[in-house]
Coordinates of C-alpha atoms in Angstrom, one line a residue:
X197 CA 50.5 -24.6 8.1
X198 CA 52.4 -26.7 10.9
X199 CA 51.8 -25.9 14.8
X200 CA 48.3 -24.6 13.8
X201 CA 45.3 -25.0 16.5
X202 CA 42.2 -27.2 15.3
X203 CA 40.1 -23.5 15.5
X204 CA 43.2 -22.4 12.7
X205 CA 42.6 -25.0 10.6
X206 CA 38.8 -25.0 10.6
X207 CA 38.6 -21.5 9.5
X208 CA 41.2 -21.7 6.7
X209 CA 38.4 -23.2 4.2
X210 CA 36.5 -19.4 5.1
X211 CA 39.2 -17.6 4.9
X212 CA 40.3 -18.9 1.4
X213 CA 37.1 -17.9 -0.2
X214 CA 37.8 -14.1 -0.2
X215 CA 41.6 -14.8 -1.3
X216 CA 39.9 -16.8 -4.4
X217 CA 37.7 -13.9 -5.2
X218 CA 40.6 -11.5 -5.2
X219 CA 42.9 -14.0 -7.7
X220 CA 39.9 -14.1 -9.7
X221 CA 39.5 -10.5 -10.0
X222 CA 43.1 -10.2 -10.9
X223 CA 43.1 -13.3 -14.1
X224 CA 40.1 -10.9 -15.3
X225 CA 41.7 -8.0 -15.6
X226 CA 44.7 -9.8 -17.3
X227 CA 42.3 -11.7 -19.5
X228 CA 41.1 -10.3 -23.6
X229 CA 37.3 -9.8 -23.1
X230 CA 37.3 -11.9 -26.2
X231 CA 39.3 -15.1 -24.6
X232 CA 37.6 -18.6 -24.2
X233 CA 37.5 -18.4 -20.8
X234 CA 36.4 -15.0 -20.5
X235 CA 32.7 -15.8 -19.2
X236 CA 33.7 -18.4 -17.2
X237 CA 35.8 -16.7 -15.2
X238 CA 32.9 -14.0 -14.4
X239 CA 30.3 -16.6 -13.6
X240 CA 33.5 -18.1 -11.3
X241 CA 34.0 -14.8 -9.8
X242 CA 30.2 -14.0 -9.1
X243 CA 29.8 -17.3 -7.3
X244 CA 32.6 -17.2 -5.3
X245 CA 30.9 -13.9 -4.3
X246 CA 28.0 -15.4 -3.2
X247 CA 29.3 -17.7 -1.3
X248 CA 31.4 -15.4 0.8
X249 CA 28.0 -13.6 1.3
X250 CA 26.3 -16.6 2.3
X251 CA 29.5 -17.2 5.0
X252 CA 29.3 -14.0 6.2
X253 CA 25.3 -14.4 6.9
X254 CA 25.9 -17.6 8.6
X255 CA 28.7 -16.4 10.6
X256 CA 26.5 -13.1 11.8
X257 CA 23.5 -15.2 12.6
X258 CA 25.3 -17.5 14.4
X259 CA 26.8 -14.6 16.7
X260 CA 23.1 -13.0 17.1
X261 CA 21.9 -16.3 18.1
X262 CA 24.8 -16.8 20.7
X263 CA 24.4 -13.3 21.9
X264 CA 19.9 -13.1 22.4
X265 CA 20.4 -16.5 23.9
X266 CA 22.6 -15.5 26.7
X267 CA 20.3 -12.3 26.7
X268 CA 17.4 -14.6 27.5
X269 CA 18.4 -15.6 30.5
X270 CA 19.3 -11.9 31.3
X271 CA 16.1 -10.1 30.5
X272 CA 12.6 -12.0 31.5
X273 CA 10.0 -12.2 29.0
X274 CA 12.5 -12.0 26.1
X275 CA 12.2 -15.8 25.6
X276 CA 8.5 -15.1 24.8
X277 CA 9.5 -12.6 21.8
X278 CA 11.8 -15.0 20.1
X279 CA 10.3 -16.5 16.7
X280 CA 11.8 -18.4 13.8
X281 CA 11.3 -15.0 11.5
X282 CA 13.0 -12.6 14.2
X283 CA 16.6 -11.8 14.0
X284 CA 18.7 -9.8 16.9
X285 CA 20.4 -6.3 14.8
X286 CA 22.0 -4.6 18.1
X287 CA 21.8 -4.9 21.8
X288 CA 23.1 -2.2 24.4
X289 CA 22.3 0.0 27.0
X290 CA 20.6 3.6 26.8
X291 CA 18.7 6.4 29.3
X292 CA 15.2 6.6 28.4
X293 CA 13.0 9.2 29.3
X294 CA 15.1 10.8 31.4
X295 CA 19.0 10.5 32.3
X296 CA 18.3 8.7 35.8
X297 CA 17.0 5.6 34.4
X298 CA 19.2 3.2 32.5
X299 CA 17.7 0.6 30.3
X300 CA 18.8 -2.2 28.0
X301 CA 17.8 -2.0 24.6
X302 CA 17.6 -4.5 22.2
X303 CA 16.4 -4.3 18.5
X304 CA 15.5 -7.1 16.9
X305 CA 15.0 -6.8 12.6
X306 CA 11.1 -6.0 13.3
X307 CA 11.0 -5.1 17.1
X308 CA 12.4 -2.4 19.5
X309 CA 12.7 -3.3 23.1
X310 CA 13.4 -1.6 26.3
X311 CA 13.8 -3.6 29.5
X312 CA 14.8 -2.7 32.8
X313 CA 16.5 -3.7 36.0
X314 CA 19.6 -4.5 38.0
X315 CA 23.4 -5.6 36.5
X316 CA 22.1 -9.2 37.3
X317 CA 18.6 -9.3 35.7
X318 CA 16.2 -6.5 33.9
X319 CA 12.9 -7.3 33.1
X320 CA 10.8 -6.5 29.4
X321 CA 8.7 -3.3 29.8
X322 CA 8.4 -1.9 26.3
X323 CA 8.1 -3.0 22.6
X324 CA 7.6 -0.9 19.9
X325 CA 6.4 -2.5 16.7
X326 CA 9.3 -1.3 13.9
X327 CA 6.1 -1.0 11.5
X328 CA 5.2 2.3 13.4
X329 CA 8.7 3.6 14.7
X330 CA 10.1 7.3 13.4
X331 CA 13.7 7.8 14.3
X332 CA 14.8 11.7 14.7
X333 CA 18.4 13.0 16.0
X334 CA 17.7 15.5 18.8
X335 CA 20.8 17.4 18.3
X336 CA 19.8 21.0 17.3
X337 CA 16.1 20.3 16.7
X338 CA 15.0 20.5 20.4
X339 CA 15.7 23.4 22.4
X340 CA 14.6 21.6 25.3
X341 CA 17.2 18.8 24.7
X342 CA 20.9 20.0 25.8
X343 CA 22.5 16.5 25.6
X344 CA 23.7 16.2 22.1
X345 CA 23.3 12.1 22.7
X346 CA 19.6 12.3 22.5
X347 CA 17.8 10.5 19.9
X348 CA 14.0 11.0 19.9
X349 CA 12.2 7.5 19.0
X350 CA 8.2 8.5 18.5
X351 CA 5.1 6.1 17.6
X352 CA 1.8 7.6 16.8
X353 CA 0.9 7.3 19.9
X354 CA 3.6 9.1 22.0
X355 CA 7.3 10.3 21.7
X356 CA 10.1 8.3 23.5
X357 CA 13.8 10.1 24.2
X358 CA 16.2 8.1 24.2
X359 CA 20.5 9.2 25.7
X360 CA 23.2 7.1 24.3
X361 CA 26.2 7.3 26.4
X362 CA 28.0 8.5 23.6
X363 CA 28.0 10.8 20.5
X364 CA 29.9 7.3 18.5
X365 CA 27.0 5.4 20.6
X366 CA 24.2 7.5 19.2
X367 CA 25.6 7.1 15.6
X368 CA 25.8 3.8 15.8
X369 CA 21.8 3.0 17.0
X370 CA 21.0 5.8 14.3
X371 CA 22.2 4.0 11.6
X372 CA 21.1 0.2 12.5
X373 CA 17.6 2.1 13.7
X374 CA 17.0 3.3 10.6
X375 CA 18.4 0.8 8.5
X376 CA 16.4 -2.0 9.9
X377 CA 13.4 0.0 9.9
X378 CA 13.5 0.6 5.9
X379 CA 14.6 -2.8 5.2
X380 CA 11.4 -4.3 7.3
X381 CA 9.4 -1.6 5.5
X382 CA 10.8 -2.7 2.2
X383 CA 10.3 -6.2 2.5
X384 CA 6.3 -6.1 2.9
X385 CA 6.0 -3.3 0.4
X386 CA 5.1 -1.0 2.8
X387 CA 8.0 1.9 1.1
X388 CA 9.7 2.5 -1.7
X389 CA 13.2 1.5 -2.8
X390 CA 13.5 5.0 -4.4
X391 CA 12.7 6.9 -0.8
X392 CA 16.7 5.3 0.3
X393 CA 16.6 5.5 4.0
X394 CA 13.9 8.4 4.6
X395 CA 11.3 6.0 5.7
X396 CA 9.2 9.3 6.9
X397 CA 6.0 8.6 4.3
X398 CA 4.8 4.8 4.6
X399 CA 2.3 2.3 5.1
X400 CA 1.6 0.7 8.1
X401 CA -0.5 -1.0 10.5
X402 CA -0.8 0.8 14.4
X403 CA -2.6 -0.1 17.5
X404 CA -3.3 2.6 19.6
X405 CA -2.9 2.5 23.3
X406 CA -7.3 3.5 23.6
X407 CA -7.7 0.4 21.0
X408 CA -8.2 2.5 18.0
X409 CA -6.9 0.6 14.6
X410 CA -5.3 2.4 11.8
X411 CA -4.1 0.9 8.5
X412 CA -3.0 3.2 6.0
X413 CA -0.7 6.0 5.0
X414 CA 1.5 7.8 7.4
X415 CA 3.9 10.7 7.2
X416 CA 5.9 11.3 10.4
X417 CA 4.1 9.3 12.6
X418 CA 0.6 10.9 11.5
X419 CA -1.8 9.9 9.2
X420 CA -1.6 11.4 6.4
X421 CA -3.6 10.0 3.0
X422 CA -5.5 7.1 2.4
X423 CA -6.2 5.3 5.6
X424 CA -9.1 3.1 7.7
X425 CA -9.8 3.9 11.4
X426 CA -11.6 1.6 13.3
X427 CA -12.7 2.3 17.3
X428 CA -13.5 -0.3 19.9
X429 CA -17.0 0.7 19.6
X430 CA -16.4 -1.0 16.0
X431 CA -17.5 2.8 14.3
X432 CA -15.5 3.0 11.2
X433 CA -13.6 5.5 8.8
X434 CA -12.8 4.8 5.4
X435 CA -10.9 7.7 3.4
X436 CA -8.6 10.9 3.7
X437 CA -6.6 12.1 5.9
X438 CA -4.3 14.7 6.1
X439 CA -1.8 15.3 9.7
X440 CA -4.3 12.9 12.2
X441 CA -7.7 14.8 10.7
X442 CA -10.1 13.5 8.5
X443 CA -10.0 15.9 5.5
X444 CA -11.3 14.9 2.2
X445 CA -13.4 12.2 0.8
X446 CA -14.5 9.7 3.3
X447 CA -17.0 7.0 4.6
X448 CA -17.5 6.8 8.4
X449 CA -20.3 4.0 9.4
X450 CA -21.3 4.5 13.4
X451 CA -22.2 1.8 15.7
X452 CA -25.9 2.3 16.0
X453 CA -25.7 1.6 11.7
X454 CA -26.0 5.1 10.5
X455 CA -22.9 5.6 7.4
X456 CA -21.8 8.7 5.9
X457 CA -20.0 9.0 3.1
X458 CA -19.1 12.2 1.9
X459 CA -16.9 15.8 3.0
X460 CA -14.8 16.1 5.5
X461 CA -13.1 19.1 7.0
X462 CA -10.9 18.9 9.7
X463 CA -12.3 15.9 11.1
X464 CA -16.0 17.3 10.8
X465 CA -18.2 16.5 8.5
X466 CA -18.4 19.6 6.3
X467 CA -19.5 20.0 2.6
X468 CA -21.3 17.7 0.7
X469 CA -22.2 14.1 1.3
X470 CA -24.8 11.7 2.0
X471 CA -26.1 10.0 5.7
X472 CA -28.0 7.0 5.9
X473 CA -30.0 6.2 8.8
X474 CA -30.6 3.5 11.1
X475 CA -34.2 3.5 9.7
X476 CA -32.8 3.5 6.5
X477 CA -33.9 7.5 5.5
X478 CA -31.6 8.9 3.7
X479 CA -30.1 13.1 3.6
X480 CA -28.5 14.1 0.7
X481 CA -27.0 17.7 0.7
X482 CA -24.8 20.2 2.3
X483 CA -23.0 19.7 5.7
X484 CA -21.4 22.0 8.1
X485 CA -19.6 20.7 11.6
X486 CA -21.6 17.7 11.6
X487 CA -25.4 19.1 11.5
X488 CA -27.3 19.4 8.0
X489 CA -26.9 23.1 6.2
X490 CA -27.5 24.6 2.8
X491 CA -29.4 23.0 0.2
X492 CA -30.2 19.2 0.9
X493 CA -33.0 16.8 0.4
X494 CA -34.3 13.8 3.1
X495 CA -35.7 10.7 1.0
X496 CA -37.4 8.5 3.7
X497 CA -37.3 5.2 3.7
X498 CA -41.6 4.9 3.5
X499 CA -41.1 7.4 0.3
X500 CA -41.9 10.2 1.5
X501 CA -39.6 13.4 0.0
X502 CA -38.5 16.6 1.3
X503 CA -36.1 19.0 -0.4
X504 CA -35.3 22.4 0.7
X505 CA -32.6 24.6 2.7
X506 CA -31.1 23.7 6.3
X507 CA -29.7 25.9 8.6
X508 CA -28.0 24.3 11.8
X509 CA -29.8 20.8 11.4
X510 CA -33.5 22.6 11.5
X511 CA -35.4 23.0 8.3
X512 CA -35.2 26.8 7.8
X513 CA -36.6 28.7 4.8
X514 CA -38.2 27.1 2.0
X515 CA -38.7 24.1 1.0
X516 CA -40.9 21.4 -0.2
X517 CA -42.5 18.2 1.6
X518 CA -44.3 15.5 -0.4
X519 CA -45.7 12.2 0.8
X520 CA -46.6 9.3 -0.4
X521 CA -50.4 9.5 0.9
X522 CA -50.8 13.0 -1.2
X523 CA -49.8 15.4 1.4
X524 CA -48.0 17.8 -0.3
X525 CA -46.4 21.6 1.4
X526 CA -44.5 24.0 -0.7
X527 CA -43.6 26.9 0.9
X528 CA -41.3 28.5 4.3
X529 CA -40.6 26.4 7.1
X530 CA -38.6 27.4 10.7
X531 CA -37.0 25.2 12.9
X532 CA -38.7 22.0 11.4
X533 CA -42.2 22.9 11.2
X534 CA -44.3 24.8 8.7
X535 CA -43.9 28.5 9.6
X536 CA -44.9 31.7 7.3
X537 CA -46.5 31.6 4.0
X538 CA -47.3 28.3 2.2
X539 CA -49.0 26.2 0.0
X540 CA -50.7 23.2 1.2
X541 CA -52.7 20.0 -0.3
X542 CA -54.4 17.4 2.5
X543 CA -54.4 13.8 1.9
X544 CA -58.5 14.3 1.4
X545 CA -57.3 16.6 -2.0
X546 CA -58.7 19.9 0.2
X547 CA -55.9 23.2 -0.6
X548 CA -54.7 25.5 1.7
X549 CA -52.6 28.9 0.5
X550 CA -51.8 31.4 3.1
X551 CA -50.3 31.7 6.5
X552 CA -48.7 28.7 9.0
X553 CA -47.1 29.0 12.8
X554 CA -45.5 26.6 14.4
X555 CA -46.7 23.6 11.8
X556 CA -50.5 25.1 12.2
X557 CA -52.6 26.9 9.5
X558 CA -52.7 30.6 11.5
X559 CA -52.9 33.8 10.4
X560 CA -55.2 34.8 6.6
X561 CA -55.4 31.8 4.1
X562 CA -57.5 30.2 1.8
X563 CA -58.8 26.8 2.1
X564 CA -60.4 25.1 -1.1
X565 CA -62.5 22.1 -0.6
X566 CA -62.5 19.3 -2.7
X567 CA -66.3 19.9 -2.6
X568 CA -65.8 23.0 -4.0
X569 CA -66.3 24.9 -1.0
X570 CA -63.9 27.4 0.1
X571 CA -63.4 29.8 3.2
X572 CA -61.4 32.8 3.3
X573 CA -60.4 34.4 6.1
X574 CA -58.3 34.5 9.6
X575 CA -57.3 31.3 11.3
X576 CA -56.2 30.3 14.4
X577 CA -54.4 26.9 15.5
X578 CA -56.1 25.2 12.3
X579 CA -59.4 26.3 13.2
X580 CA -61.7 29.6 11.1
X581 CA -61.8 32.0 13.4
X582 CA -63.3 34.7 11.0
X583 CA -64.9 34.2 7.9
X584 CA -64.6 36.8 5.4
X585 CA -65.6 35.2 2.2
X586 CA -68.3 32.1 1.8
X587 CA -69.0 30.2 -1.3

């Protein structure tokens, strides 16, 4: 131990601890599992192992720390990045976008960076949230991409290619790349320890660059699953989605208060569901691309009740109308208004049974007064314009 420096002597506590583990691995295998000691010995052994973990963390931090504070004073706007919960993983240069421009990179345990400049000072011009980061090796997926260095870094919003400088390089920012994105994910329970490294399928949170939010299910960088999308016009979608569409079950309120909840197919609303209005009517029945068709029924919110068949968002065929004030229709409708044969009753109890056009008694009917009066004959915009029977 003599002619040692002070830096030799300092580290020999540190480097004794792996030297204690290994003697203690050695008295256990040449100790009877039923000995005294036994037990002891593996308790001994397990915190010695800790404690050479718990060096080995310090030591790294301390070198991360060293290293992102000289890169503070390299790259401006870093300094406003650093937090107590943020830890540097790797720091180096790379070619993004294209091979012309060379950047620094720096990842950070929840952060990707990119910043750029001169030898003497680059500047912060691009995070990426780890949350929403996909990591894929270009190298014989992209026929587009010669350079077997390329790795291609995509957000929901937009892919990023990345050149290393070397295949070893490119290795070496695949690994801590995805690494550190499944151990973020891990942490707040936004993967599964079973999925290993293939972080493809997660949770997440992601800001879009038009100021849409999405929380929800992803799978390579799409939403895919459960999910909730709100717009900066505050409209909201609750429900399923499968590769960016809303497919499935879902709830989507608008910003002038009107919610749907109901089918979806390929982002349209399509199928079965339910819109309330603004006014607080309500539609319940069959959808197709976002306009009312099939079989569906319109409760309005003063009672009223119409049920019937829809064809484009018109009323179209039959169907039956019946309000609250004893105005009742049974019979065909087109485009919305009463049109063809019918049956009608007047809120003064008088019946009508025979032709309509354009929402007008025309053509041969019937009227019954509640008199007991009745007229049958031709009619014409509401009006008898030829009686053929008086009573």
């Amino acid at each position: 131990m003599h002619g040692l420096t002070l830096a030799a002597y300092l580290i020999t506590p540190v480097q004794r601890v792996p030297r204690y583990i290994l003697l203690l691995k050695d008295i256990i295998q040449r100790t009877p599992d039923d000995h005294p000691d036994y037990h002891n010995l593996l308790t001994a052994k397990a915190a010695m192992g800790e404690l050479a973990d718990y060096i080995d963390a310090q030591i790294r931090e301390s070198q991360t720390k060293k290293t992102f504070d000289s890169l503070k004073n390299k790259v401006v706007g870093l300094a406003d990045l650093e937090s107590r919960d943020r830890s540097l993983v790797k720091e180096g240069q790379c070619f993004l976008k294209n091979i012309k421009k060379l950047y620094q990179c720096i990842l950070f345990n929840d952060l990707l960076v990119f910043a750029h400049g001169d030898s003497r000072q680059s500047k912060v011009q691009l995070q990426l949230s780890l949350e929403g980061v996909w990591v894929e090796d270009l190298e014989d997926l992209d026929p587009q991409t010669s350079n077997q260095d390329a790795i291609e870094i995509y957000t929901p919003d937009r892919p990023y290619t990345v050149y290393t400088q070397t295949s070893s390089e490119k290795k070496l920012w695949l690994t801590k790349l995805r690494e550190t994105i499944y151990q973020l994910l891990l942490k707040d329970g936004k993967c599964t320890r079973s999925s290993g490294l293939d972080t493809d399928q997660r949770t997440a949170t992601f800001v879009y660059t038009d100021g849409r939010l999405y929380t929800g299910n992803f799978t390579c960088a799409r939403r895919h699953g459960k999910g909730t999308m709100v717009w900066p016009d505050s409209s909201k979608y609750i429900g399923d989605w499968v590769y960016d569409e809303r497919h499935g079950e879902g709830q989507f309120t608008f910003n002038t208060r009107e919610v749907y909840d109901g089918r979806w197919v390929e982002d349209r609303i399509t199928g079965y569901g339910k819109m309330t209005f603004a006014s607080d009517d309500k539609y319940i029945g069959y959808w197709k691309d976002g306009t009312r068709h099939g079989r569906g029924k319109i409760v309005y919110s003063n009672r009223d009740f119409f049920e019937g068949n829809f064809k484009e968002g018109q009323i179209e065929g039959e169907g039956t109308l019946r309000c609250r004030n004893g105005l009742e229709y049974i019979g065909h409708w087109k485009h919305s208004q009463r049109h063809g044969h019918g049956r009608l009753r007047t809120v003064l109890g008088n019946t009508y049974d025979g032709e309509f056009s354009r929402n007008q008694i025309h053509g041969t009917g019937r009227m019954t007064y509640c008199n007991g009066d009745c007229y049958d004959g031709q009619w014409k915009a509401g009006t008898v314009c030829h009686v053929l029977l008086l009573k």
